[in-house]
Coordinates of C-alpha atoms in Angstrom, one line a residue:
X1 CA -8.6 -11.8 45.1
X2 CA -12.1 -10.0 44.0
X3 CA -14.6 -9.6 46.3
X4 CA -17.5 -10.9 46.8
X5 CA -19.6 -8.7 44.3
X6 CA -17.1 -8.9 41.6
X7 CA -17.4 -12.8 41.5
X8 CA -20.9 -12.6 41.3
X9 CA -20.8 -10.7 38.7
X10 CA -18.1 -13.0 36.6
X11 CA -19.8 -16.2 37.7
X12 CA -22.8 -14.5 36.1
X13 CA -21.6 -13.7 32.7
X14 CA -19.5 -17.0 32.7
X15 CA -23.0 -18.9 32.7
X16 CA -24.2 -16.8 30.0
X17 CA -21.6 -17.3 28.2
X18 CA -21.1 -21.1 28.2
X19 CA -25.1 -21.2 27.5
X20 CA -24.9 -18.6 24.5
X21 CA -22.0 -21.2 23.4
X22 CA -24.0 -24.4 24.0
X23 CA -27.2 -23.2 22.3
X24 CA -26.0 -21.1 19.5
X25 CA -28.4 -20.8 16.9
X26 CA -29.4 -24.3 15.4
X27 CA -28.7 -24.5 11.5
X28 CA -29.5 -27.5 9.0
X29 CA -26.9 -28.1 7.1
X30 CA -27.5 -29.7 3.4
X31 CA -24.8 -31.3 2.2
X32 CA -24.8 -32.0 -1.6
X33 CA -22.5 -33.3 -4.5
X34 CA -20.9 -31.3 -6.9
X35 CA -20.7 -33.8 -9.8
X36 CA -23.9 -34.1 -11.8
X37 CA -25.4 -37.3 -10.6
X38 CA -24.0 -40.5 -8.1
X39 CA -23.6 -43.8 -9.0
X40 CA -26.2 -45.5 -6.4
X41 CA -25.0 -48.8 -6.7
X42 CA -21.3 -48.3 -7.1
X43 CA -19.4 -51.6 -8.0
X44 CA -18.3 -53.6 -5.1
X45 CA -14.5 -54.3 -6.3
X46 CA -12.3 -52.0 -3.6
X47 CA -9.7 -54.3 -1.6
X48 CA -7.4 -53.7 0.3
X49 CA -3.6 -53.5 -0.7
X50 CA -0.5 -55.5 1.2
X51 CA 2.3 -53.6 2.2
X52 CA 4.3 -54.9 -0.3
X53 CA 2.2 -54.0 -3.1
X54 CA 2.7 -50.3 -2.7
X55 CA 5.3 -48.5 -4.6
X56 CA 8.7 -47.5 -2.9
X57 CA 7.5 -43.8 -3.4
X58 CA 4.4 -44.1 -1.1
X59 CA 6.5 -46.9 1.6
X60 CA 8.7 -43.8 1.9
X61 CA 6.1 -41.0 2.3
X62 CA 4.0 -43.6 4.5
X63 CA 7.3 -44.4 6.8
X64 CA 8.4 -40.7 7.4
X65 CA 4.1 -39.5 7.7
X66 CA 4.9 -42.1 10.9
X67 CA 7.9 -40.6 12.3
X68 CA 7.0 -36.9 11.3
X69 CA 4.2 -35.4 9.2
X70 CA 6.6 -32.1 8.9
X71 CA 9.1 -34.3 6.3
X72 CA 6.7 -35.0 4.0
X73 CA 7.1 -31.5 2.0
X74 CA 11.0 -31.9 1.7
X75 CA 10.3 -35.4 0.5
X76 CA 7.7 -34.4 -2.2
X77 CA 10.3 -31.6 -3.7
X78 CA 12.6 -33.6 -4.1
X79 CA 10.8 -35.8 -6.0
X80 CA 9.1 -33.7 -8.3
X81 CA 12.6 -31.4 -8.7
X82 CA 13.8 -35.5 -9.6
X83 CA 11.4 -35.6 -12.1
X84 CA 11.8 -32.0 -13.5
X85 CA 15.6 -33.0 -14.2
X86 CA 15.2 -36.5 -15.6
X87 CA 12.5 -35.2 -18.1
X88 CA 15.4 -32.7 -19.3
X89 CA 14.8 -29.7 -17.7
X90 CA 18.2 -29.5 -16.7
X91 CA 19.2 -30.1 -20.4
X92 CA 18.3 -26.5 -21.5
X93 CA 21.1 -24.2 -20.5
X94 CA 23.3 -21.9 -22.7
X95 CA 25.5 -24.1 -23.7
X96 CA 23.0 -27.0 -24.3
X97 CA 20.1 -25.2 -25.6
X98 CA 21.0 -25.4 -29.3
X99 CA 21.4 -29.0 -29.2
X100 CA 17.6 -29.4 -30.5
X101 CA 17.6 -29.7 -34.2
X102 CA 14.1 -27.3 -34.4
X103 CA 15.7 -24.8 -31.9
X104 CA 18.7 -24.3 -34.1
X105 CA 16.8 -24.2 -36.9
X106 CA 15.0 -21.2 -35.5
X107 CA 18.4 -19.8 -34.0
X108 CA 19.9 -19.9 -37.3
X109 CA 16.7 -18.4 -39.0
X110 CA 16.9 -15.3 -37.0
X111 CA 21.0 -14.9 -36.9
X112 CA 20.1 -14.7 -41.1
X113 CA 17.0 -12.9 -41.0
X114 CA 17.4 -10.2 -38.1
X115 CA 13.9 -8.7 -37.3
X116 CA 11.9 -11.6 -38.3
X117 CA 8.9 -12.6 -36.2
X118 CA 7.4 -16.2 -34.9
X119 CA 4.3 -16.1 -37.8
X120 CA 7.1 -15.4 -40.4
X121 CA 9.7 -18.4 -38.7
X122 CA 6.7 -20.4 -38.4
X123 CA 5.4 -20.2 -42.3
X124 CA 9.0 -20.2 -43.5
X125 CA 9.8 -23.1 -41.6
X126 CA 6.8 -25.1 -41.7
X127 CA 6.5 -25.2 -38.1
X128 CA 3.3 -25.2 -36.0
X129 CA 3.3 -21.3 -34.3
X130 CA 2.9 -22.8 -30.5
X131 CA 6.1 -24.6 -30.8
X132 CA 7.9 -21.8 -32.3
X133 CA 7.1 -19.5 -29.6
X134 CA 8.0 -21.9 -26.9
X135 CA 11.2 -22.5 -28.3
X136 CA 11.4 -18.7 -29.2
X137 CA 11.3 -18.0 -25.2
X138 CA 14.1 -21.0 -24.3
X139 CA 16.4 -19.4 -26.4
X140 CA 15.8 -15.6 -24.5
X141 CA 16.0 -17.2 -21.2
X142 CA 19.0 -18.6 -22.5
X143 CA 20.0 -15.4 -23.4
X144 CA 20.9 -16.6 -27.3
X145 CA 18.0 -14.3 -29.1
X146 CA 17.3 -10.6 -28.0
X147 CA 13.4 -9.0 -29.0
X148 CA 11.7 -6.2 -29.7
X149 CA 8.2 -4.7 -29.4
X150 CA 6.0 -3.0 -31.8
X151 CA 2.6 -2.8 -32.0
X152 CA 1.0 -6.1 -33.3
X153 CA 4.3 -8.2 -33.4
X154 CA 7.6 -8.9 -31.9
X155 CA 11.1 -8.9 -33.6
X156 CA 13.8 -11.0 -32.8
X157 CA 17.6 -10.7 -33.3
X158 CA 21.0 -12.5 -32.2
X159 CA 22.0 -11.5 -29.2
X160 CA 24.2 -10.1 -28.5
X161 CA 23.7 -7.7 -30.9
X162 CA 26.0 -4.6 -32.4
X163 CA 22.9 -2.8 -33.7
X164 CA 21.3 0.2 -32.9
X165 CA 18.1 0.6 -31.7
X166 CA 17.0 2.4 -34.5
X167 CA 18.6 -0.7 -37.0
X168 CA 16.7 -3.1 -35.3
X169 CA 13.1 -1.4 -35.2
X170 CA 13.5 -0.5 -38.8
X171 CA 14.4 -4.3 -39.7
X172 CA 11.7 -5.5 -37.7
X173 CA 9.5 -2.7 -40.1
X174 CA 11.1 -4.1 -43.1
X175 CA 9.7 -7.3 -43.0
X176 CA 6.2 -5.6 -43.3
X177 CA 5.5 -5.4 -47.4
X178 CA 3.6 -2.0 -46.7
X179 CA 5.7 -0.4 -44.6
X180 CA 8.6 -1.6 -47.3
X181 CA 6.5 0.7 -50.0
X182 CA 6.7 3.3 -48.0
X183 CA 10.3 3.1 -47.3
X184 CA 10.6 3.4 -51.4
X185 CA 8.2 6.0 -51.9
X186 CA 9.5 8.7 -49.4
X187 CA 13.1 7.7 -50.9
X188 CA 12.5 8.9 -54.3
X189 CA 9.9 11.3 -53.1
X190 CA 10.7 12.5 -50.0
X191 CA 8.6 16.0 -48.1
X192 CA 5.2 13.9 -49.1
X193 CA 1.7 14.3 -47.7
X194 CA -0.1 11.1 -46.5
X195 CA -2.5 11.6 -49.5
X196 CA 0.2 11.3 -51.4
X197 CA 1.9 7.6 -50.2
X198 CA -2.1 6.7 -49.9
X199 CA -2.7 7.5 -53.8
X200 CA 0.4 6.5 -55.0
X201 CA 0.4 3.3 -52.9
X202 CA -3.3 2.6 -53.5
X203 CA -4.2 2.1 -49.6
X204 CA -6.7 4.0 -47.8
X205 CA -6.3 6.9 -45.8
X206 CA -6.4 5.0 -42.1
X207 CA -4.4 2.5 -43.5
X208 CA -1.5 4.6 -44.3
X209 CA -2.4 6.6 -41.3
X210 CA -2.0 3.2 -38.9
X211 CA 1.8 2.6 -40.5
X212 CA 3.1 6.2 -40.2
X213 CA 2.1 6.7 -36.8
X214 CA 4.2 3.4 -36.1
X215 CA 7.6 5.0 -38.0
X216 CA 6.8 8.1 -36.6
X217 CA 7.0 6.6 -33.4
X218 CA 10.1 4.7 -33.8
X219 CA 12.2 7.9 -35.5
X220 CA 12.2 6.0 -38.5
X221 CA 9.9 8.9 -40.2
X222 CA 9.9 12.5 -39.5
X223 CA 7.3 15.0 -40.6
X224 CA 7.5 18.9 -41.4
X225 CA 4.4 21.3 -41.3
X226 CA 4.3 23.2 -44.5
X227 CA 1.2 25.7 -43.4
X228 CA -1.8 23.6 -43.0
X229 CA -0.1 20.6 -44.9
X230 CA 2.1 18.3 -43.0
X231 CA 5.2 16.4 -45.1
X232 CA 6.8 13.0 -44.2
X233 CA 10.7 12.3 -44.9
X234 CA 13.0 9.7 -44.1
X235 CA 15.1 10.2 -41.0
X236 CA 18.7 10.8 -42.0
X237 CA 20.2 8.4 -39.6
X238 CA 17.9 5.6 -41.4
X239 CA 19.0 6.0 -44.6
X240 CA 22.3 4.4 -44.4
X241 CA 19.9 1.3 -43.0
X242 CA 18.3 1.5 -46.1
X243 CA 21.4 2.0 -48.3
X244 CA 22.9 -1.5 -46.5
X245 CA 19.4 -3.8 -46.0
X246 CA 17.6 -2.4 -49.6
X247 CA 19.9 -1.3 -52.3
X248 CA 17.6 -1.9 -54.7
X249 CA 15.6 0.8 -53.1
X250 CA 18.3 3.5 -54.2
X251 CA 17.3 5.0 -57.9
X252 CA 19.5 4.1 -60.4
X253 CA 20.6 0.4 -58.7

């Protein structure tokens, strides 16, 4: 029980309280539209729908909203996980995934061109770029097509794939007509300066600078300071990429 001075003093804050609530701090509230203007005369044409006239979709929803609010969720899933399937989602799996005629084109593109990119498959193929990509990513989730990254583009090859990491970044390089130059130029000339490739190749000094950096990058390139001058060769593990993808890069061939 609290005494008598301890119920004064809660009957006292009580009242405050419940006035503090009662008379909190008046505010006019201005509610607006968000669209840009309102129809002021809107057309007088709403009626009222029968029973019957609803779909089966919305009797259902409507019937278990009655019984339980808490079924409605399950209810919507299902429905739209209905819909997913029958618009054939659940068409596209590994063993169905090459049944589209584009998709297989695109497969069959990349199992004869390893390292090609979606620009390239899309030019070569006479396909819009958006739809190659999508179909590009069905066939990854699908685990048909592997990728890999380099700056400014993505390669793609069969999957699974037997070649090394090194044999795929340099296919991916090949398809780049530059890079290709290069790839002939430090074969027949290799220990050369980047002045060198740039004069010979007739490309400016960033330019050649921008596609080194790259192979250097990817071992495909290695480099050897002579004094103040620094030389560029071919890796010795790429060359027998070279000698298989390029023979016409070898002298004499």
């Amino acid at each position: 029980m609290f005494s008598y001075p301890s119920r004064s003093i809660l009957a006292i804050i009580s009242f405050f309280f419940l006035v503090a609530t009662s008379t909190a701090a008046p505010v006019n509230y201005v509610v607006e539209s968000g669209y840009p203007y309102l129809i002021e005369n809107p057309p007088d044409d709403v009626r009222q729908l029968s029973w019957w006239e609803l779909s089966l979709r919305d009797i259902i929803i409507f019937s278990l909203v009655a019984v339980s609010p808490a079924l409605t969720y399950p209810l919507e899933l299902f429905i739209l996980v209905k819909m997913l399937l029958y618009s054939g989602y659940r068409h596209i799996t590994d063993k169905t995934v090459l049944d589209n005629r584009m998709r297989l084109e695109i497969y069959s593109r990349i199992r004869d061109h390893p390292g090609t990119t979606a620009p390239i498959i899309a030019k070569d193929l006479d396909m819009n770029l958006g739809t190659v990509r999508y179909h590009l990513a069905m066939l990854q989730i699908t685990r048909k097509i592997t990728s890999i990254s380099n700056p400014g583009f993505i390669a793609f090859f069969e999957n699974p794939e037997s070649r090394s990491i090194l044999e795929r970044k340099l296919l991916a390089h090949m398809r780049n007509e530059t890079k290709v130059k290069i790839f002939q130029y430090l074969w027949q000339m290799p220990d050369s300066s980047r002045k060198g490739i740039a004069d010979h190749l007739g490309l400016s000094g960033p330019a050649v600078t921008w596609h080194m950096n790259q192979l250097m990058d990817d071992l495909i390139i290695v480099t050897i300071r002579d004094g103040k001058c620094i030389r560029h060769s071919l890796n010795p593990e790429a060359v027998p990429v070279l000698e298989k993808y390029l023979p016409a890069m070898i002298p004499g061939d």
